[in-house]
Amino acid sequence: MNTIPFIGWRIERHAVVDSTNDIVRAAAQRGEPEGFVVTAEEQLEGRGRFGRKWVAPGGTSLQISVLLRPPLAPLATPRVVRMAALALYETLANHLHLAPALKWPNDVYLNGLKVAGILMESSIRSDALEYVILGIGVNVNYAMRVYPELAPYATTLQDVIGHEIDRSALENALLTELNRQYQDLLYGDDLVDEYRARLDMLGKPVQVSASGGIVRGIAQDVTDDGALVISVDDSSVQVYAGDVTVLKDSVPGAAQS
Ligand code: BTN
């Protein structure tokens, strides 16, 4: 009988690290089993997608990296990041009774501002997925005005709720949700319907900056393999990676859904 791995069976807690993802990668390369978790009170070189910095004052937030070894083909890795986005969504909705929204591919928003993000890094060996590192950052107990350059785009749980919250209870709730969602993934659910239902942008005009340039159109759907489908004029474009902005105005020439 297959046993389900338990995310958080071993948790290594650090005061200060460069990046929790780096610690998990080193452990993965030494053969650490999946479910291993690293947390840090402070990161000196915390990173986000597209080589951006990920910052939070020490001792205020959640910085967590999780090692997974899902039995999936490399092309199915978007399912893993979808799983983590859903776990974050459910944690904020059920544990804190907030009304989050997901932004493709893996950002979590509250009141139109980003509160959490996921950086997935993976290793592929002989055409197989060797491991996946899910790096999760949640802005918790500080006021985003300490970073004036981020304040127009990002928020913290303290800003939204109005007071500090118990970070270890939040971490527990997140690990519980990750375990729940990972079980569903391992039992074959690609989680795409759940993810679609929590995305805040379907049917809305969007602009996506991707490696091939900028695409503007109406966000129509997300495919099983993780692409955002955008209708542009009479055709549709699938984007696999990029930065998406929901536009306030409609897009000329784009079909409304
Ligand atoms: C993003 O939104 O661009 C992703 C942000 C991911 C930040 C987390 S914090 C824990 C882990 N360690 C890192 O250096 N980054 C991720």
PDB file of C-alpha atoms and ligand atoms in Angstrom:
ATOM      1  CA  MET A   1       0.000   0.000   0.000  1.00  0.00           C
ATOM      2  CA  ASN A   2       1.319   3.473  -0.859  1.00  0.00           C
ATOM      3  CA  THR A   3       1.662   5.829   2.069  1.00  0.00           C
ATOM      4  CA  ILE A   4       0.984   9.511   1.622  1.00  0.00           C
ATOM      5  CA  PRO A   5       4.015  11.645   2.446  1.00  0.00           C
ATOM      6  CA  PHE A   6       3.514  14.117   5.263  1.00  0.00           C
ATOM      7  CA  ILE A   7       4.554  17.680   4.497  1.00  0.00           C
ATOM      8  CA  GLY A   8       6.273  18.944   7.635  1.00  0.00           C
ATOM      9  CA  TRP A   9       7.429  15.544   8.974  1.00  0.00           C
ATOM     10  CA  ARG A  10      10.734  17.339   9.542  1.00  0.00           C
ATOM     11  CA  ILE A  11      10.887  21.127   9.942  1.00  0.00           C
ATOM     12  CA  GLU A  12      14.220  22.907  10.130  1.00  0.00           C
ATOM     13  CA  ARG A  13      13.879  26.388  11.611  1.00  0.00           C
ATOM     14  CA  HIS A  14      16.447  29.094  10.975  1.00  0.00           C
ATOM     15  CA  ALA A  15      16.855  32.612  12.342  1.00  0.00           C
ATOM     16  CA  VAL A  16      18.617  34.097   9.299  1.00  0.00           C
ATOM     17  CA  VAL A  17      19.350  32.498   5.923  1.00  0.00           C
ATOM     18  CA  ASP A  18      20.054  33.749   2.431  1.00  0.00           C
ATOM     19  CA  SER A  19      17.040  31.920   0.987  1.00  0.00           C
ATOM     20  CA  THR A  20      15.059  28.998   2.402  1.00  0.00           C
ATOM     21  CA  ASN A  21      14.844  27.594  -1.134  1.00  0.00           C
ATOM     22  CA  ASP A  22      18.648  27.234  -1.214  1.00  0.00           C
ATOM     23  CA  ILE A  23      18.640  25.195   2.000  1.00  0.00           C
ATOM     24  CA  VAL A  24      15.965  22.877   0.678  1.00  0.00           C
ATOM     25  CA  ARG A  25      17.817  22.469  -2.621  1.00  0.00           C
ATOM     26  CA  ALA A  26      21.003  21.406  -0.815  1.00  0.00           C
ATOM     27  CA  ALA A  27      18.977  18.895   1.233  1.00  0.00           C
ATOM     28  CA  ALA A  28      17.224  17.590  -1.892  1.00  0.00           C
ATOM     29  CA  GLN A  29      20.569  17.008  -3.551  1.00  0.00           C
ATOM     30  CA  ARG A  30      21.707  15.005  -0.501  1.00  0.00           C
ATOM     31  CA  GLY A  31      18.640  12.760  -0.934  1.00  0.00           C
ATOM     32  CA  GLU A  32      16.306  14.219   1.722  1.00  0.00           C
ATOM     33  CA  PRO A  33      12.839  12.616   1.495  1.00  0.00           C
ATOM     34  CA  GLU A  34       9.898  14.733   0.437  1.00  0.00           C
ATOM     35  CA  GLY A  35       7.867  16.653   2.975  1.00  0.00           C
ATOM     36  CA  PHE A  36      10.966  18.331   4.460  1.00  0.00           C
ATOM     37  CA  VAL A  37      10.259  21.982   5.362  1.00  0.00           C
ATOM     38  CA  VAL A  38      12.604  24.885   6.053  1.00  0.00           C
ATOM     39  CA  THR A  39      11.464  28.137   7.669  1.00  0.00           C
ATOM     40  CA  ALA A  40      13.355  31.350   8.374  1.00  0.00           C
ATOM     41  CA  GLU A  41      12.658  34.390  10.495  1.00  0.00           C
ATOM     42  CA  GLU A  42      14.656  36.478   8.052  1.00  0.00           C
ATOM     43  CA  GLN A  43      16.061  36.062   4.541  1.00  0.00           C
ATOM     44  CA  LEU A  44      18.996  38.120   3.323  1.00  0.00           C
ATOM     45  CA  GLU A  45      18.597  37.085  -0.319  1.00  0.00           C
ATOM     46  CA  GLY A  46      14.928  36.154  -0.491  1.00  0.00           C
ATOM     47  CA  ARG A  47      13.882  35.888  -4.116  1.00  0.00           C
ATOM     48  CA  GLY A  48      10.693  35.954  -6.109  1.00  0.00           C
ATOM     49  CA  ARG A  49       9.783  35.092  -9.666  1.00  0.00           C
ATOM     50  CA  PHE A  50      11.754  36.625 -12.529  1.00  0.00           C
ATOM     51  CA  GLY A  51      14.778  37.186 -10.272  1.00  0.00           C
ATOM     52  CA  ARG A  52      12.972  39.782  -8.180  1.00  0.00           C
ATOM     53  CA  LYS A  53      13.813  40.301  -4.509  1.00  0.00           C
ATOM     54  CA  TRP A  54      11.390  39.067  -1.842  1.00  0.00           C
ATOM     55  CA  VAL A  55      11.615  41.176   1.295  1.00  0.00           C
ATOM     56  CA  ALA A  56      10.089  41.186   4.779  1.00  0.00           C
ATOM     57  CA  PRO A  57      11.381  42.605   8.066  1.00  0.00           C
ATOM     58  CA  GLY A  58      12.921  39.884  10.285  1.00  0.00           C
ATOM     59  CA  GLY A  59      10.526  38.063  12.606  1.00  0.00           C
ATOM     60  CA  THR A  60       7.364  39.332  10.968  1.00  0.00           C
ATOM     61  CA  SER A  61       6.305  36.954   8.240  1.00  0.00           C
ATOM     62  CA  LEU A  62       6.181  33.425   6.847  1.00  0.00           C
ATOM     63  CA  GLN A  63       9.075  32.300   4.690  1.00  0.00           C
ATOM     64  CA  ILE A  64       8.750  28.599   4.056  1.00  0.00           C
ATOM     65  CA  SER A  65      10.211  26.168   1.555  1.00  0.00           C
ATOM     66  CA  VAL A  66       8.857  22.672   1.044  1.00  0.00           C
ATOM     67  CA  LEU A  67      10.564  19.752  -0.689  1.00  0.00           C
ATOM     68  CA  LEU A  68       8.321  17.559  -2.817  1.00  0.00           C
ATOM     69  CA  ARG A  69       9.075  14.612  -5.065  1.00  0.00           C
ATOM     70  CA  PRO A  70       5.742  14.172  -6.872  1.00  0.00           C
ATOM     71  CA  PRO A  71       5.479  11.251  -9.293  1.00  0.00           C
ATOM     72  CA  LEU A  72       4.616  13.569 -12.178  1.00  0.00           C
ATOM     73  CA  ALA A  73       6.057  14.280 -15.610  1.00  0.00           C
ATOM     74  CA  PRO A  74       8.057  17.528 -15.829  1.00  0.00           C
ATOM     75  CA  LEU A  75       5.285  19.073 -17.933  1.00  0.00           C
ATOM     76  CA  ALA A  76       2.858  18.582 -15.055  1.00  0.00           C
ATOM     77  CA  THR A  77       4.756  20.818 -12.593  1.00  0.00           C
ATOM     78  CA  PRO A  78       2.156  23.626 -12.931  1.00  0.00           C
ATOM     79  CA  ARG A  79      -0.161  21.294 -10.966  1.00  0.00           C
ATOM     80  CA  VAL A  80       2.206  21.504  -8.013  1.00  0.00           C
ATOM     81  CA  VAL A  81       2.264  25.273  -7.938  1.00  0.00           C
ATOM     82  CA  ARG A  82      -1.529  25.309  -8.415  1.00  0.00           C
ATOM     83  CA  MET A  83      -1.777  23.057  -5.365  1.00  0.00           C
ATOM     84  CA  ALA A  84       0.267  25.513  -3.291  1.00  0.00           C
ATOM     85  CA  ALA A  85      -1.771  28.498  -4.491  1.00  0.00           C
ATOM     86  CA  LEU A  86      -4.979  26.691  -3.510  1.00  0.00           C
ATOM     87  CA  ALA A  87      -3.520  25.821  -0.095  1.00  0.00           C
ATOM     88  CA  LEU A  88      -2.693  29.496   0.512  1.00  0.00           C
ATOM     89  CA  TYR A  89      -6.156  30.546  -0.640  1.00  0.00           C
ATOM     90  CA  GLU A  90      -7.904  28.038   1.629  1.00  0.00           C
ATOM     91  CA  THR A  91      -5.697  28.988   4.587  1.00  0.00           C
ATOM     92  CA  LEU A  92      -6.576  32.670   4.323  1.00  0.00           C
ATOM     93  CA  ALA A  93     -10.253  31.918   3.688  1.00  0.00           C
ATOM     94  CA  ASN A  94     -10.794  29.223   6.346  1.00  0.00           C
ATOM     95  CA  HIS A  95      -8.268  30.020   9.049  1.00  0.00           C
ATOM     96  CA  LEU A  96      -8.480  33.832   8.923  1.00  0.00           C
ATOM     97  CA  HIS A  97     -11.946  34.219   7.317  1.00  0.00           C
ATOM     98  CA  LEU A  98     -10.600  36.579   4.668  1.00  0.00           C
ATOM     99  CA  ALA A  99     -11.679  36.855   1.026  1.00  0.00           C
ATOM    100  CA  PRO A 100      -8.524  36.200  -1.021  1.00  0.00           C
ATOM    101  CA  ALA A 101      -8.247  35.993  -4.798  1.00  0.00           C
ATOM    102  CA  LEU A 102      -5.704  34.144  -6.903  1.00  0.00           C
ATOM    103  CA  LYS A 103      -3.848  35.809  -9.719  1.00  0.00           C
ATOM    104  CA  TRP A 104      -2.381  33.541 -12.397  1.00  0.00           C
ATOM    105  CA  PRO A 105      -0.066  31.809 -12.040  1.00  0.00           C
ATOM    106  CA  ASN A 106       0.564  31.807  -8.300  1.00  0.00           C
ATOM    107  CA  ASP A 107      -0.011  35.089  -6.485  1.00  0.00           C
ATOM    108  CA  VAL A 108      -2.490  35.590  -3.676  1.00  0.00           C
ATOM    109  CA  TYR A 109      -4.256  38.910  -3.340  1.00  0.00           C
ATOM    110  CA  LEU A 110      -6.342  40.637  -0.678  1.00  0.00           C
ATOM    111  CA  ASN A 111      -8.267  43.797  -1.510  1.00  0.00           C
ATOM    112  CA  GLY A 112      -6.468  44.034  -4.869  1.00  0.00           C
ATOM    113  CA  LEU A 113      -2.972  43.915  -3.321  1.00  0.00           C
ATOM    114  CA  LYS A 114      -0.489  41.030  -3.242  1.00  0.00           C
ATOM    115  CA  VAL A 115      -0.157  39.364   0.158  1.00  0.00           C
ATOM    116  CA  ALA A 116       1.606  36.106  -0.721  1.00  0.00           C
ATOM    117  CA  GLY A 117       3.636  34.546  -3.508  1.00  0.00           C
ATOM    118  CA  ILE A 118       5.120  31.219  -4.501  1.00  0.00           C
ATOM    119  CA  LEU A 119       8.442  30.527  -6.146  1.00  0.00           C
ATOM    120  CA  MET A 120       8.627  27.018  -7.564  1.00  0.00           C
ATOM    121  CA  GLU A 121      12.047  25.679  -8.483  1.00  0.00           C
ATOM    122  CA  SER A 122      12.457  22.171  -9.841  1.00  0.00           C
ATOM    123  CA  SER A 123      15.073  19.708 -10.963  1.00  0.00           C
ATOM    124  CA  ILE A 124      14.638  17.372 -13.897  1.00  0.00           C
ATOM    125  CA  ARG A 125      16.896  14.361 -14.351  1.00  0.00           C
ATOM    126  CA  SER A 126      16.731  11.919 -17.275  1.00  0.00           C
ATOM    127  CA  ASP A 127      13.443  13.474 -18.409  1.00  0.00           C
ATOM    128  CA  ALA A 128      11.862  12.832 -14.995  1.00  0.00           C
ATOM    129  CA  LEU A 129      10.950  15.292 -12.272  1.00  0.00           C
ATOM    130  CA  GLU A 130      13.573  14.739  -9.562  1.00  0.00           C
ATOM    131  CA  TYR A 131      12.225  17.241  -7.035  1.00  0.00           C
ATOM    132  CA  VAL A 132      10.201  20.416  -6.658  1.00  0.00           C
ATOM    133  CA  ILE A 133      10.886  23.176  -4.140  1.00  0.00           C
ATOM    134  CA  LEU A 134       7.865  25.261  -3.216  1.00  0.00           C
ATOM    135  CA  GLY A 135       9.034  28.545  -1.712  1.00  0.00           C
ATOM    136  CA  ILE A 136       6.140  30.356  -0.068  1.00  0.00           C
ATOM    137  CA  GLY A 137       6.225  33.892   1.286  1.00  0.00           C
ATOM    138  CA  VAL A 138       3.324  35.485   3.186  1.00  0.00           C
ATOM    139  CA  ASN A 139       3.447  39.108   4.401  1.00  0.00           C
ATOM    140  CA  VAL A 140       2.157  38.916   7.963  1.00  0.00           C
ATOM    141  CA  ASN A 141       2.892  41.157  10.969  1.00  0.00           C
ATOM    142  CA  TYR A 142       4.097  44.488   9.630  1.00  0.00           C
ATOM    143  CA  ALA A 143       2.715  47.500   7.821  1.00  0.00           C
ATOM    144  CA  MET A 144       3.514  47.587   4.105  1.00  0.00           C
ATOM    145  CA  ARG A 145       4.192  51.318   4.380  1.00  0.00           C
ATOM    146  CA  VAL A 146       7.715  50.347   5.605  1.00  0.00           C
ATOM    147  CA  TYR A 147       8.365  49.589   1.926  1.00  0.00           C
ATOM    148  CA  PRO A 148       6.909  52.682   0.200  1.00  0.00           C
ATOM    149  CA  GLU A 149       7.951  51.393  -3.239  1.00  0.00           C
ATOM    150  CA  LEU A 150       5.882  48.197  -2.734  1.00  0.00           C
ATOM    151  CA  ALA A 151       2.932  49.743  -0.910  1.00  0.00           C
ATOM    152  CA  PRO A 152       0.958  50.564  -4.109  1.00  0.00           C
ATOM    153  CA  TYR A 153       1.001  46.854  -5.076  1.00  0.00           C
ATOM    154  CA  ALA A 154       1.334  44.791  -1.910  1.00  0.00           C
ATOM    155  CA  THR A 155      -0.226  44.397   1.497  1.00  0.00           C
ATOM    156  CA  THR A 156       0.205  42.447   4.734  1.00  0.00           C
ATOM    157  CA  LEU A 157      -2.211  40.474   6.873  1.00  0.00           C
ATOM    158  CA  GLN A 158      -1.738  43.042   9.636  1.00  0.00           C
ATOM    159  CA  ASP A 159      -2.761  45.839   7.263  1.00  0.00           C
ATOM    160  CA  VAL A 160      -5.878  43.939   6.236  1.00  0.00           C
ATOM    161  CA  ILE A 161      -6.944  42.574   9.630  1.00  0.00           C
ATOM    162  CA  GLY A 162      -5.899  45.601  11.680  1.00  0.00           C
ATOM    163  CA  HIS A 163      -3.713  43.778  14.208  1.00  0.00           C
ATOM    164  CA  GLU A 164      -0.924  41.197  14.463  1.00  0.00           C
ATOM    165  CA  ILE A 165      -1.805  37.524  14.191  1.00  0.00           C
ATOM    166  CA  ASP A 166      -0.316  34.289  15.554  1.00  0.00           C
ATOM    167  CA  ARG A 167       2.271  33.309  12.936  1.00  0.00           C
ATOM    168  CA  SER A 168       2.759  29.776  14.176  1.00  0.00           C
ATOM    169  CA  ALA A 169      -0.995  29.070  14.033  1.00  0.00           C
ATOM    170  CA  LEU A 170      -0.977  30.434  10.476  1.00  0.00           C
ATOM    171  CA  GLU A 171       1.974  28.204   9.559  1.00  0.00           C
ATOM    172  CA  ASN A 172       0.188  25.183  11.037  1.00  0.00           C
ATOM    173  CA  ALA A 173      -2.949  25.949   9.067  1.00  0.00           C
ATOM    174  CA  LEU A 174      -0.925  26.337   5.876  1.00  0.00           C
ATOM    175  CA  LEU A 175       0.903  23.020   6.355  1.00  0.00           C
ATOM    176  CA  THR A 176      -2.424  21.291   7.052  1.00  0.00           C
ATOM    177  CA  GLU A 177      -3.883  22.720   3.834  1.00  0.00           C
ATOM    178  CA  LEU A 178      -0.770  21.804   1.846  1.00  0.00           C
ATOM    179  CA  ASN A 179      -1.116  18.219   3.057  1.00  0.00           C
ATOM    180  CA  ARG A 180      -4.791  18.140   2.101  1.00  0.00           C
ATOM    181  CA  GLN A 181      -4.219  19.572  -1.374  1.00  0.00           C
ATOM    182  CA  TYR A 182      -1.148  17.381  -2.005  1.00  0.00           C
ATOM    183  CA  GLN A 183      -3.183  14.248  -1.224  1.00  0.00           C
ATOM    184  CA  ASP A 184      -5.736  15.308  -3.830  1.00  0.00           C
ATOM    185  CA  LEU A 185      -2.942  15.886  -6.334  1.00  0.00           C
ATOM    186  CA  LEU A 186      -1.371  12.482  -5.638  1.00  0.00           C
ATOM    187  CA  TYR A 187      -4.750  10.782  -6.018  1.00  0.00           C
ATOM    188  CA  GLY A 188      -4.968  12.217  -9.522  1.00  0.00           C
ATOM    189  CA  ASP A 189      -6.894  15.492  -9.211  1.00  0.00           C
ATOM    190  CA  ASP A 190      -5.213  18.085 -11.437  1.00  0.00           C
ATOM    191  CA  LEU A 191      -6.958  20.755  -9.273  1.00  0.00           C
ATOM    192  CA  VAL A 192      -7.675  22.910 -12.307  1.00  0.00           C
ATOM    193  CA  ASP A 193     -11.406  23.343 -11.634  1.00  0.00           C
ATOM    194  CA  GLU A 194     -10.771  24.404  -8.029  1.00  0.00           C
ATOM    195  CA  TYR A 195      -8.073  26.805  -9.232  1.00  0.00           C
ATOM    196  CA  ARG A 196     -10.263  28.339 -11.980  1.00  0.00           C
ATOM    197  CA  ALA A 197     -13.035  28.975  -9.466  1.00  0.00           C
ATOM    198  CA  ARG A 198     -10.679  31.014  -7.258  1.00  0.00           C
ATOM    199  CA  LEU A 199      -8.987  33.022 -10.023  1.00  0.00           C
ATOM    200  CA  ASP A 200     -10.046  36.608 -10.041  1.00  0.00           C
ATOM    201  CA  MET A 201      -9.328  37.438 -13.652  1.00  0.00           C
ATOM    202  CA  LEU A 202     -11.287  35.189 -15.991  1.00  0.00           C
ATOM    203  CA  GLY A 203     -13.440  37.292 -18.320  1.00  0.00           C
ATOM    204  CA  LYS A 204     -11.405  40.426 -17.557  1.00  0.00           C
ATOM    205  CA  PRO A 205      -9.065  42.454 -19.788  1.00  0.00           C
ATOM    206  CA  VAL A 206      -5.440  41.629 -18.992  1.00  0.00           C
ATOM    207  CA  GLN A 207      -1.944  42.440 -20.108  1.00  0.00           C
ATOM    208  CA  VAL A 208       0.704  39.741 -19.839  1.00  0.00           C
ATOM    209  CA  SER A 209       4.420  40.497 -20.102  1.00  0.00           C
ATOM    210  CA  ALA A 210       5.993  37.289 -21.294  1.00  0.00           C
ATOM    211  CA  SER A 211       9.375  36.440 -22.821  1.00  0.00           C
ATOM    212  CA  GLY A 212       7.870  36.787 -26.309  1.00  0.00           C
ATOM    213  CA  GLY A 213       6.558  40.300 -25.616  1.00  0.00           C
ATOM    214  CA  ILE A 214       3.360  41.824 -24.312  1.00  0.00           C
ATOM    215  CA  VAL A 215      -0.019  40.213 -24.918  1.00  0.00           C
ATOM    216  CA  ARG A 216      -3.249  42.136 -24.312  1.00  0.00           C
ATOM    217  CA  GLY A 217      -6.643  40.548 -24.417  1.00  0.00           C
ATOM    218  CA  ILE A 218      -9.350  38.951 -22.330  1.00  0.00           C
ATOM    219  CA  ALA A 219      -8.320  36.195 -19.892  1.00  0.00           C
ATOM    220  CA  GLN A 220     -10.510  33.258 -20.908  1.00  0.00           C
ATOM    221  CA  ASP A 221      -9.322  30.147 -19.135  1.00  0.00           C
ATOM    222  CA  VAL A 222      -6.481  28.164 -17.614  1.00  0.00           C
ATOM    223  CA  THR A 223      -5.537  24.894 -19.280  1.00  0.00           C
ATOM    224  CA  ASP A 224      -4.816  21.654 -17.413  1.00  0.00           C
ATOM    225  CA  ASP A 225      -1.125  22.139 -18.115  1.00  0.00           C
ATOM    226  CA  GLY A 226      -1.121  25.602 -16.566  1.00  0.00           C
ATOM    227  CA  ALA A 227      -1.309  28.018 -19.500  1.00  0.00           C
ATOM    228  CA  LEU A 228      -3.406  31.176 -19.341  1.00  0.00           C
ATOM    229  CA  VAL A 229      -5.644  31.381 -22.418  1.00  0.00           C
ATOM    230  CA  ILE A 230      -6.123  34.945 -23.651  1.00  0.00           C
ATOM    231  CA  SER A 231      -8.454  35.923 -26.455  1.00  0.00           C
ATOM    232  CA  VAL A 232      -6.912  38.512 -28.733  1.00  0.00           C
ATOM    233  CA  ASP A 233      -9.069  39.760 -31.609  1.00  0.00           C
ATOM    234  CA  ASP A 234     -10.584  36.615 -33.136  1.00  0.00           C
ATOM    235  CA  SER A 235      -7.951  34.175 -31.963  1.00  0.00           C
ATOM    236  CA  SER A 236      -6.583  32.944 -28.697  1.00  0.00           C
ATOM    237  CA  VAL A 237      -3.081  32.830 -27.288  1.00  0.00           C
ATOM    238  CA  GLN A 238      -1.751  30.505 -24.586  1.00  0.00           C
ATOM    239  CA  VAL A 239       0.878  31.941 -22.242  1.00  0.00           C
ATOM    240  CA  TYR A 240       2.868  29.598 -20.015  1.00  0.00           C
ATOM    241  CA  ALA A 241       4.881  32.118 -17.964  1.00  0.00           C
ATOM    242  CA  GLY A 242       4.591  35.820 -17.468  1.00  0.00           C
ATOM    243  CA  ASP A 243       3.498  38.696 -15.350  1.00  0.00           C
ATOM    244  CA  VAL A 244      -0.171  39.509 -15.621  1.00  0.00           C
ATOM    245  CA  THR A 245      -1.937  42.777 -14.877  1.00  0.00           C
ATOM    246  CA  VAL A 246      -5.716  43.090 -14.856  1.00  0.00           C
ATOM    247  CA  LEU A 247      -6.540  46.224 -16.862  1.00  0.00           C
ATOM    248  CA  LYS A 248      -9.171  48.677 -15.732  1.00  0.00           C
ATOM    249  CA  ASP A 249     -10.148  49.616 -19.306  1.00  0.00           C
ATOM    250  CA  SER A 250     -11.324  47.252 -21.980  1.00  0.00           C
ATOM    251  CA  VAL A 251      -8.884  46.065 -24.625  1.00  0.00           C
ATOM    252  CA  PRO A 252      -9.568  47.356 -28.162  1.00  0.00           C
ATOM    253  CA  GLY A 253     -10.297  44.463 -30.502  1.00  0.00           C
ATOM    254  CA  ALA A 254     -10.499  41.844 -27.770  1.00  0.00           C
ATOM    255  CA  ALA A 255     -13.622  39.719 -27.564  1.00  0.00           C
ATOM    256  CA  GLN A 256     -15.420  39.943 -24.229  1.00  0.00           C
ATOM    257  CA  SER A 257     -16.363  36.586 -22.811  1.00  0.00           C
TER     258      SER A 257
HETATM  259  C1  BTN B   1       6.870  35.702  -5.958  1.00  0.00           C
HETATM  260  O1  BTN B   1       5.756  36.130  -5.680  1.00  0.00           O
HETATM  261  O2  BTN B   1       7.557  36.212  -6.860  1.00  0.00           O
HETATM  262  C2  BTN B   1       7.391  34.524  -5.202  1.00  0.00           C
HETATM  263  C3  BTN B   1       7.852  34.885  -3.807  1.00  0.00           C
HETATM  264  C4  BTN B   1       8.387  33.689  -3.036  1.00  0.00           C
HETATM  265  C5  BTN B   1       9.055  34.074  -1.743  1.00  0.00           C
HETATM  266  C6  BTN B   1       9.414  32.869  -0.932  1.00  0.00           C
HETATM  267  S1  BTN B   1       9.861  33.253   0.735  1.00  0.00           S
HETATM  268  C7  BTN B   1      10.404  31.619   0.981  1.00  0.00           C
HETATM  269  C8  BTN B   1      11.136  31.202  -0.287  1.00  0.00           C
HETATM  270  N1  BTN B   1      12.512  31.620  -0.259  1.00  0.00           N
HETATM  271  C9  BTN B   1      12.795  32.523  -1.206  1.00  0.00           C
HETATM  272  O3  BTN B   1      13.920  33.045  -1.412  1.00  0.00           O
HETATM  273  N2  BTN B   1      11.682  32.794  -1.915  1.00  0.00           N
HETATM  274  C10 BTN B   1      10.553  32.013  -1.460  1.00  0.00           C
END
